CSV table of C-alpha atoms and ligand atoms in Angstrom, one decimal:
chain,number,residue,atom,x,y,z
A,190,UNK,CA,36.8,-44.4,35.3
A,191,UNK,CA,37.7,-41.8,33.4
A,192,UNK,CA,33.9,-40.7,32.5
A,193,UNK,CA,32.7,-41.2,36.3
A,194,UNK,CA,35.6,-38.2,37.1
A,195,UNK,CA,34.0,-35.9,33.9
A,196,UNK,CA,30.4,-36.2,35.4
A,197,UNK,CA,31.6,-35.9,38.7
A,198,UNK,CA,33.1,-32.7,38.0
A,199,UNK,CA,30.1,-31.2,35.6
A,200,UNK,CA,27.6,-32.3,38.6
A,201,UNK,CA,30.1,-30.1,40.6
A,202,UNK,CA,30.5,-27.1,37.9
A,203,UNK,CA,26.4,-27.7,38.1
A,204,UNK,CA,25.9,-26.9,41.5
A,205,UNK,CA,28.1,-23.5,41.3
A,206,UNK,CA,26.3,-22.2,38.6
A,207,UNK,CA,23.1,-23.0,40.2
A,208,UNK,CA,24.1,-21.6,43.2
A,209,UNK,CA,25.4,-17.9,41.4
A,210,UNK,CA,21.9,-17.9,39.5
A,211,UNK,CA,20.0,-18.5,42.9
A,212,UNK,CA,22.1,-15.7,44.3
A,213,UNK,CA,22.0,-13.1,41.3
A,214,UNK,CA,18.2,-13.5,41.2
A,215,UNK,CA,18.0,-12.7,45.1
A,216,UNK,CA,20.3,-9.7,45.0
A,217,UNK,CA,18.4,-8.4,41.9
A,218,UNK,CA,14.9,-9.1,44.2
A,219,UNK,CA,16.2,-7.1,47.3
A,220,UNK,CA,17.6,-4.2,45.0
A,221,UNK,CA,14.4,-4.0,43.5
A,222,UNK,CA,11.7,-4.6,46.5
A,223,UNK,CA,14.0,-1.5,47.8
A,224,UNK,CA,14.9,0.8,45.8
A,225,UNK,CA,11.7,2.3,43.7
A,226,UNK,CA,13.7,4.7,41.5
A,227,UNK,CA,15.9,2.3,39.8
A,228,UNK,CA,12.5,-0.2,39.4
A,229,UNK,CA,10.9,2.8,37.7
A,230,UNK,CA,13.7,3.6,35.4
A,231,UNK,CA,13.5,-0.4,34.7
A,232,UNK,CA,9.7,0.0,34.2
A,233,UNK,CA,10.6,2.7,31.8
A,234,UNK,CA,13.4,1.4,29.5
A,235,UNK,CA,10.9,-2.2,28.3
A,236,UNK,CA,7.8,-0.3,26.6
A,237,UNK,CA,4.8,-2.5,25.9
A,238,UNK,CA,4.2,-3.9,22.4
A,239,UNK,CA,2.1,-1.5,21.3
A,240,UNK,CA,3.9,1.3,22.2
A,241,UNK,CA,7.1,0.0,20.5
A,242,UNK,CA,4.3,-0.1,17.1
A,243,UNK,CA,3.9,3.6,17.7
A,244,UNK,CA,7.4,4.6,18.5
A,245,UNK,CA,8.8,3.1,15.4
A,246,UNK,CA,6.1,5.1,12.9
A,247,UNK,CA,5.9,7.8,14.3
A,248,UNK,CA,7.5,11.0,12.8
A,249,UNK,CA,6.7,13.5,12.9
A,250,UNK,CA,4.9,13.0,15.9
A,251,UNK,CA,1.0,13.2,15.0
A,252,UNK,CA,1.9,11.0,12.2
A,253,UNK,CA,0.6,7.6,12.4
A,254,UNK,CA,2.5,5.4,9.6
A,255,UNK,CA,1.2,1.8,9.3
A,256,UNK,CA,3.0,-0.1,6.7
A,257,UNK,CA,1.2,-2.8,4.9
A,258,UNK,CA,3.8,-4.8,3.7
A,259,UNK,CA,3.6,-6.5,-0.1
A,260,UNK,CA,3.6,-10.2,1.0
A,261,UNK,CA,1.2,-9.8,3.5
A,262,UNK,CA,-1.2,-8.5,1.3
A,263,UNK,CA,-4.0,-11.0,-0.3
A,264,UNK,CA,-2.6,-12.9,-3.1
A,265,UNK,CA,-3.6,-15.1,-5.8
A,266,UNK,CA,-2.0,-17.0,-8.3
A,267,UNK,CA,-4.8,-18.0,-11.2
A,268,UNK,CA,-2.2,-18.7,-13.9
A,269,UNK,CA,-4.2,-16.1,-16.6
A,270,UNK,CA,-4.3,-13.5,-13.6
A,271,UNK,CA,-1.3,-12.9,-11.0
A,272,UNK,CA,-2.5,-10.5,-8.2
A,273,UNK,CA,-2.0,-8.8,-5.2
A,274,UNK,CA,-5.5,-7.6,-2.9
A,275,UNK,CA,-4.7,-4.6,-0.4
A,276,UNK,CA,-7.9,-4.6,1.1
A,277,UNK,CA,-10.7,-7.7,1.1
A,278,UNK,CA,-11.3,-8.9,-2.3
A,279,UNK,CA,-12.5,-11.9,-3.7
A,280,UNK,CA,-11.9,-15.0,-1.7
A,281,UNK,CA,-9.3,-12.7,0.5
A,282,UNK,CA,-11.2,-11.5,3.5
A,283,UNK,CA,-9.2,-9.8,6.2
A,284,UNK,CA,-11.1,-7.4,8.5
A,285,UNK,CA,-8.3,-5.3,9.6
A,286,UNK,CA,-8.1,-3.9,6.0
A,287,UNK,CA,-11.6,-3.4,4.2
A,288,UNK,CA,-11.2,-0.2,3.4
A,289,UNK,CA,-9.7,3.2,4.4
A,290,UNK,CA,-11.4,6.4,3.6
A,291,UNK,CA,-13.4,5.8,0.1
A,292,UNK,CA,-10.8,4.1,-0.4
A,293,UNK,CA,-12.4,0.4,-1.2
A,294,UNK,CA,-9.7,-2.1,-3.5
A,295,UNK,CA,-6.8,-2.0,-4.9
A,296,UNK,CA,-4.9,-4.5,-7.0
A,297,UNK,CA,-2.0,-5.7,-8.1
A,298,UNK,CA,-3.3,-7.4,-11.4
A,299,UNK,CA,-0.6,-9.2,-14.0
A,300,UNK,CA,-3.0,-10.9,-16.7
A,301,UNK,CA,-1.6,-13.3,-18.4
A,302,UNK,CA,-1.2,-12.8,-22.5
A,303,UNK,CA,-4.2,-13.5,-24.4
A,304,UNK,CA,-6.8,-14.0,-21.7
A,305,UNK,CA,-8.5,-11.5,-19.3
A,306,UNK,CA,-12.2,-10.3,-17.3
A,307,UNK,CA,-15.0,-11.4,-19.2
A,308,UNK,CA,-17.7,-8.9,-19.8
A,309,UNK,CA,-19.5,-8.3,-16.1
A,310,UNK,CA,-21.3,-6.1,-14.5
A,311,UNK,CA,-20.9,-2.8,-11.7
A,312,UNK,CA,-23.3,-0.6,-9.9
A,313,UNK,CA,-22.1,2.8,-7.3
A,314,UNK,CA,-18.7,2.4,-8.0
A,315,UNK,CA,-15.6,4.1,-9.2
A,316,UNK,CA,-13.1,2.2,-10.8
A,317,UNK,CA,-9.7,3.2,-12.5
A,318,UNK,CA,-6.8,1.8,-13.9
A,319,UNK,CA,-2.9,2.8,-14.3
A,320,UNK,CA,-1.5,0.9,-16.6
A,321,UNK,CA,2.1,-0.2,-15.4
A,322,UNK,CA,3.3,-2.3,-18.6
A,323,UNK,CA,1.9,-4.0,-21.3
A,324,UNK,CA,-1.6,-3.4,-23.4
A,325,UNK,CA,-5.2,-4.1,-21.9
A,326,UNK,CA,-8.0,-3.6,-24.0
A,327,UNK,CA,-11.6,-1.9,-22.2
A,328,UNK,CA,-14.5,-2.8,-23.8
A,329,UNK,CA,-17.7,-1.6,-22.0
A,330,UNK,CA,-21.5,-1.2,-23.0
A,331,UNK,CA,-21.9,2.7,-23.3
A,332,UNK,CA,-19.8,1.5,-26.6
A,333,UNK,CA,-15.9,2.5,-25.6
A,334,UNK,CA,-13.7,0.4,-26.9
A,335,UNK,CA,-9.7,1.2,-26.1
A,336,UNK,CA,-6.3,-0.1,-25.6
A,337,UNK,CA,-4.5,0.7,-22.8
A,338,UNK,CA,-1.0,1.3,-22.4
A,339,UNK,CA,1.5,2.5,-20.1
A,340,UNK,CA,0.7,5.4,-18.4
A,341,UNK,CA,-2.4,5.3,-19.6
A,342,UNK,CA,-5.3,5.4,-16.6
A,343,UNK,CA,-8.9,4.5,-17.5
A,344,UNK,CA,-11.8,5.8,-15.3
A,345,UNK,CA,-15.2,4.3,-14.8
A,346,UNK,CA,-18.2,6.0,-12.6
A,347,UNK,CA,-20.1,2.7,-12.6
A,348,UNK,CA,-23.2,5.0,-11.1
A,349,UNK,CA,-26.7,3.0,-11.9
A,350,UNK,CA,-25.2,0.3,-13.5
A,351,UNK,CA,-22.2,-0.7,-16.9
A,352,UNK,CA,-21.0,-4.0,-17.6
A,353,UNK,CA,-17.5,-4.3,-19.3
A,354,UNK,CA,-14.4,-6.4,-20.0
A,355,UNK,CA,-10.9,-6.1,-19.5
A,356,UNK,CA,-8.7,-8.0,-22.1
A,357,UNK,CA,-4.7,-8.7,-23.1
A,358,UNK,CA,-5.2,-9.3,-26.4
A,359,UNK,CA,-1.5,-9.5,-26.9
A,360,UNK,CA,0.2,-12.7,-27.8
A,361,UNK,CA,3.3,-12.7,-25.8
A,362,UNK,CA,3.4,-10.2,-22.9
A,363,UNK,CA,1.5,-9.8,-19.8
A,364,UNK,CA,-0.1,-6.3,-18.8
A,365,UNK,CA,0.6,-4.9,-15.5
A,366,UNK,CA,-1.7,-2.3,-14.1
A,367,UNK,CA,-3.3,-1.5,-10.8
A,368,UNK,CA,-7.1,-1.8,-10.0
A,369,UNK,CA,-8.7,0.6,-7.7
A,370,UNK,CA,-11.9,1.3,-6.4
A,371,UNK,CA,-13.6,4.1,-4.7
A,372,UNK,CA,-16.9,4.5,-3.1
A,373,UNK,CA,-18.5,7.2,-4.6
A,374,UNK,CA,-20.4,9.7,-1.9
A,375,UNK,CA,-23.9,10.3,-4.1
A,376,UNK,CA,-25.8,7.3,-5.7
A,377,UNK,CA,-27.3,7.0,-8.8
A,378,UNK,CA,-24.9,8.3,-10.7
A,379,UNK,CA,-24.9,8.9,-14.9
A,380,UNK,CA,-22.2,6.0,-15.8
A,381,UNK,CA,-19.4,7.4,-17.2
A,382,UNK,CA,-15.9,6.5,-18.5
A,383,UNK,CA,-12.8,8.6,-19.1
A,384,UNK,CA,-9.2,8.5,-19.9
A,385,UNK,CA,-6.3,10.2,-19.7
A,386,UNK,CA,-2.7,9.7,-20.3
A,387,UNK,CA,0.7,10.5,-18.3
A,388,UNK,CA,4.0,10.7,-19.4
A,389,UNK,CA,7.0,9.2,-17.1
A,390,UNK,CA,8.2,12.8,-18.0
A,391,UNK,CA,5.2,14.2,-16.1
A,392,UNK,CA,6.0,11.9,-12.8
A,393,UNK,CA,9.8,12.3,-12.7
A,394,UNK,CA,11.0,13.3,-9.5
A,395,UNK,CA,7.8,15.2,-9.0
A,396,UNK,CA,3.8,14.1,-7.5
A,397,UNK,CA,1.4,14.9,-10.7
A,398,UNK,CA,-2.4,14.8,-9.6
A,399,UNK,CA,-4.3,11.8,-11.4
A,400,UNK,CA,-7.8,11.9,-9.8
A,401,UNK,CA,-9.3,14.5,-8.3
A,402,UNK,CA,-12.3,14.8,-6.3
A,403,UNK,CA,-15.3,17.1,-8.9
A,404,UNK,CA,-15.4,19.1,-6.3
A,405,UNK,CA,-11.7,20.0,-6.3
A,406,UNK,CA,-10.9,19.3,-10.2
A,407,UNK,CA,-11.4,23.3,-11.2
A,408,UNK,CA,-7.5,23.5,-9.7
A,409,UNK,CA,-6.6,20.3,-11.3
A,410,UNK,CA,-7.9,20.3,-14.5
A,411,UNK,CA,-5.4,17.9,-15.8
A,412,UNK,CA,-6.4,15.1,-13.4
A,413,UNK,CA,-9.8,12.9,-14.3
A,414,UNK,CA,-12.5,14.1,-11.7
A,415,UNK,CA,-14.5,11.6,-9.5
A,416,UNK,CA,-17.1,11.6,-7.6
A,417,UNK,CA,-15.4,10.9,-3.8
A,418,UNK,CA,-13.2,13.0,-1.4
A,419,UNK,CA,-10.1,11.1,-3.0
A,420,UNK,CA,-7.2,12.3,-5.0
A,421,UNK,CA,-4.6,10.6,-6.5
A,422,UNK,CA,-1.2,11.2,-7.2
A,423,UNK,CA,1.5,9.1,-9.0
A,424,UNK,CA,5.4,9.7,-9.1
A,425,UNK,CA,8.5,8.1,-10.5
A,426,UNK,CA,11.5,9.3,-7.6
A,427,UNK,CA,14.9,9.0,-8.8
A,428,UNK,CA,17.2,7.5,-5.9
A,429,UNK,CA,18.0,10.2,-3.5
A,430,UNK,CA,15.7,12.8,-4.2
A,431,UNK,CA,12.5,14.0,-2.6
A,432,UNK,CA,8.9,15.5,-3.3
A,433,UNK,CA,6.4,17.1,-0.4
A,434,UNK,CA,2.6,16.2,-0.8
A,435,UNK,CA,0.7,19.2,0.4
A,436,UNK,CA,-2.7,17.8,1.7
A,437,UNK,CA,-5.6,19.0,-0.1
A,438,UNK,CA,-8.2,19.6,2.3
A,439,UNK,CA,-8.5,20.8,5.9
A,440,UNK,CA,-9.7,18.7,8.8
A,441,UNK,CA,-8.9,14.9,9.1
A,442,UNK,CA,-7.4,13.2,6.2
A,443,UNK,CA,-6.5,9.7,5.0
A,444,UNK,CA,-3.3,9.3,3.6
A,445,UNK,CA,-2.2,5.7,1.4
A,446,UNK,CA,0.9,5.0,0.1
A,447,UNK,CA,1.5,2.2,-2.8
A,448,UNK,CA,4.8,1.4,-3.9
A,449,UNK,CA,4.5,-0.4,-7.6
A,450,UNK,CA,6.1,-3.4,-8.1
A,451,UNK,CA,8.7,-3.9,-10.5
A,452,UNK,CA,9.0,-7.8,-10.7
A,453,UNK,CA,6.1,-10.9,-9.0
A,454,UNK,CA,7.9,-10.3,-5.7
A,455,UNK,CA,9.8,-8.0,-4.0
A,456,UNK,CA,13.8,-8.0,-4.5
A,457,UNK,CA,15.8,-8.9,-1.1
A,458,UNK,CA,18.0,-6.3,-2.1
A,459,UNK,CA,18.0,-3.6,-3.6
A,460,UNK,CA,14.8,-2.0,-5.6
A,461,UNK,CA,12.8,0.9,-5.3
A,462,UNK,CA,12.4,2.4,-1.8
A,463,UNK,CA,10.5,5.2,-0.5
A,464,UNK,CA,10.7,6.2,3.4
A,465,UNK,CA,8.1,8.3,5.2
A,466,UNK,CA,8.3,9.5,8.4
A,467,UNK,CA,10.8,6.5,9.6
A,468,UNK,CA,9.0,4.1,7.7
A,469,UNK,CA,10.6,2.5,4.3
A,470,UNK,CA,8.1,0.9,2.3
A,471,UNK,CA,9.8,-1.6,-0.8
A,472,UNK,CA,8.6,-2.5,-3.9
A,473,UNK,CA,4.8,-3.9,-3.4
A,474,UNK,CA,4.5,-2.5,0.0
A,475,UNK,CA,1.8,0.2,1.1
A,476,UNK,CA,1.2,2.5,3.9
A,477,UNK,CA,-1.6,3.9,5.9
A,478,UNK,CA,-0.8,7.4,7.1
A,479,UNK,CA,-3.1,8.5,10.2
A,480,UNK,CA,-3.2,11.7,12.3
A,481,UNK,CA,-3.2,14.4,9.6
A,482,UNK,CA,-5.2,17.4,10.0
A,483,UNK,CA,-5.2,20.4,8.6
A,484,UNK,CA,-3.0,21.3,5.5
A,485,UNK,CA,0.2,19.3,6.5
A,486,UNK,CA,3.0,18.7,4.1
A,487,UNK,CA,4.3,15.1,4.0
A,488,UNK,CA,7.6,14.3,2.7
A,489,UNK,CA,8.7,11.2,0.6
A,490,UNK,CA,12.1,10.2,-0.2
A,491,UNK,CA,13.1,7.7,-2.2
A,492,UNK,CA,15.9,5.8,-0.7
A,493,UNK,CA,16.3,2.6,-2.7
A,494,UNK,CA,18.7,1.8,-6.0
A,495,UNK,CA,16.4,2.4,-8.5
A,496,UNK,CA,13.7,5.2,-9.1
A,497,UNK,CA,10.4,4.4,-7.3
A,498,UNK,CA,7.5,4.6,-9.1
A,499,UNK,CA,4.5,5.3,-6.8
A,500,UNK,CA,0.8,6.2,-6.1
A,501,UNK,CA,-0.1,8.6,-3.4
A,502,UNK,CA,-4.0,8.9,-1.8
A,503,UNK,CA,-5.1,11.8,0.2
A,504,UNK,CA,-8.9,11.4,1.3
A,505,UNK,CA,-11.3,12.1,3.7
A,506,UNK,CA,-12.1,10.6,7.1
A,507,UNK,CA,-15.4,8.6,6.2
A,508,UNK,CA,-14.9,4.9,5.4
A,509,UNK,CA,-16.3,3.1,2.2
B,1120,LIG,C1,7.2,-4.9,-19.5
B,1120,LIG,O1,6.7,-6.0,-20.3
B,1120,LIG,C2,7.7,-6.6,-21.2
B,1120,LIG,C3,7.0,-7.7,-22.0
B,1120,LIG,O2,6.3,-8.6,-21.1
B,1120,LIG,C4,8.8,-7.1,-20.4
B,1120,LIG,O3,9.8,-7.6,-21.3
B,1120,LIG,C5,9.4,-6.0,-19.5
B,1120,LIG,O4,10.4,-6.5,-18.7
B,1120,LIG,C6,8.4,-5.4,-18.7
B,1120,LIG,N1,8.9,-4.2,-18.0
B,1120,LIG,C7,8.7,-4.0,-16.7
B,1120,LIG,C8,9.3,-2.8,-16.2
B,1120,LIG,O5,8.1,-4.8,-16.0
């Protein structure tokens, strides 16, 4: 009896409801088959996807800020090698992120203590490494032979052709460093190899220029020259404060940011933060910046809990 009465009644509550809906969705029909302005506004106020992708990066307005965040990034996990893959590397192939500007890799590499990359071979590439953490020994056939170490970066101009290896020969700690590569934009270069050092000192709270493009480098003689319309900077930003990146060329420009990681993944709290534009980019994370032209000033602040330690790209239009 008694549950005969309870279904009875939610058949009944049923039918109200139904009826409201069917009369809600009829107002709202007429109001809007009638009255254009308050269809428009309606129109208006729901943006398509895409445009809600452009809102949300856009600032100031030319900018174009893509973030490429760190876990979306190729990844492998080789036990001797722990790596992250920004663009196509490897057995990670993603079309939407080959390469941007000359521009061509860059990894995330944590190799394990004690192992490494065997001796191999390169042709018509540059290649440089900034040492995060840890020791990694360079060995190469023009007869360099070096250990690494923090803030340390290590260039090669592959050019006709250099094989070398890439080694922890320490017993217990990993090294941490990041792997990039450029295209160069003349062939048949001399191979050469060069490194320079950088102190945290150097970095803090300010953008020091790394690489430099040759045909630049007579304003940067600090920075290690290379053969590409590419320059490199690298900072450490304290919480709080920020530095402005004066583009280095006139016409269209590429602009990349990388974030360093402190730790395998990035913290769910916390950690070091940069923002550009609107866009906060976390520990790992990167960031194509689009729509530059001319000599623009870009702004990065670092809004995280802990001073951000960063790489900053500014390069021409033409892709690798
Ligand atoms: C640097 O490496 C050492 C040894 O592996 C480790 O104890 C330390 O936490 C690392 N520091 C950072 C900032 O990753």
């Amino acid at each position: 009896m008694t549950s005969t009465t309870s279904e009875q009644q939610s058949t009944s509550i049923l039918t109200t409801k139904t009826l409201v809906t069917i009369f809600t969705a009829a107002a709202l029909a007429f109001i809007l088959a009638f009255f254009a302005p308050i269809r428009n506004s309606l129109t208006k106020a729901i943006p398509k996807a895409t445009s809600i992708r452009t809102m949300a990066t856009t600032s100031p307005a030319s900018l174009k800020i893509t973030k490429r965040p760190w876990s979306a990034r190729g990844h492998a996990d080789h036990d001797w090698l722990y790596t992250y893959h920004t663009f196509s590397f490897a057995s990670y192939y993603d079309p939407r992120h080959e390469s941007y500007g000359p521009l061509r890799v860059i990894n995330e590499d944590r190799v394990k203590a004690g192992t490494g990359f065997g001796t191999h071979s390169h042709a018509e590439f540059l290649i440089f490494s900034y040492i995060v953490n840890g020791t990694l020994e360079h060995r190469d056939s023009m007869g360099n032979l070096e250990n690494l170490k923090r803030g340390e970066v290590q260039f090669t101009s592959a050019g006709t052709g250099i094989r070398h290896s890439e080694y922890n020969r320490n017993k217990d700690d990993e090294v941490h460093f990041l792997q990039i590569w450029a295209k160069p934009n003349k062939k048949g270069l001399k191979p050469h190899y060069e490194t320079k050092k950088f102190t945290d000192e150097q970095k803090q709270d300010k953008l020091v220029r790394i690489m430099e493009y040759t045909d630049r480098l007579s304003s940067q003689p600090g920075a290690i020259g290379l053969q590409a319309d590419l320059s490199m900077d690298a900072s450490i930003l304290s919480p709080g404060k920020t530095v402005v990146h004066e583009v280095v060329a006139e016409g269209p420009r590429k602009i990349f940011l990388q974030n360093i990681m402190t730790k395998r993944a990035q913290p769910k709290e916390g950690g070091a933060k940069i923002k550009v534009g609107d866009t906060i980019i976390g520990e790992g994370d990167g960031a194509y910046v689009d729509g530059i032209s001319g000599l623009a000033k870009i702004e990065i602040e670092s809004v995280g809990e802990k001073p951000a330690e960063f790489l900053l790209f500014d390069m021409g239009p033409e892709d690798a």
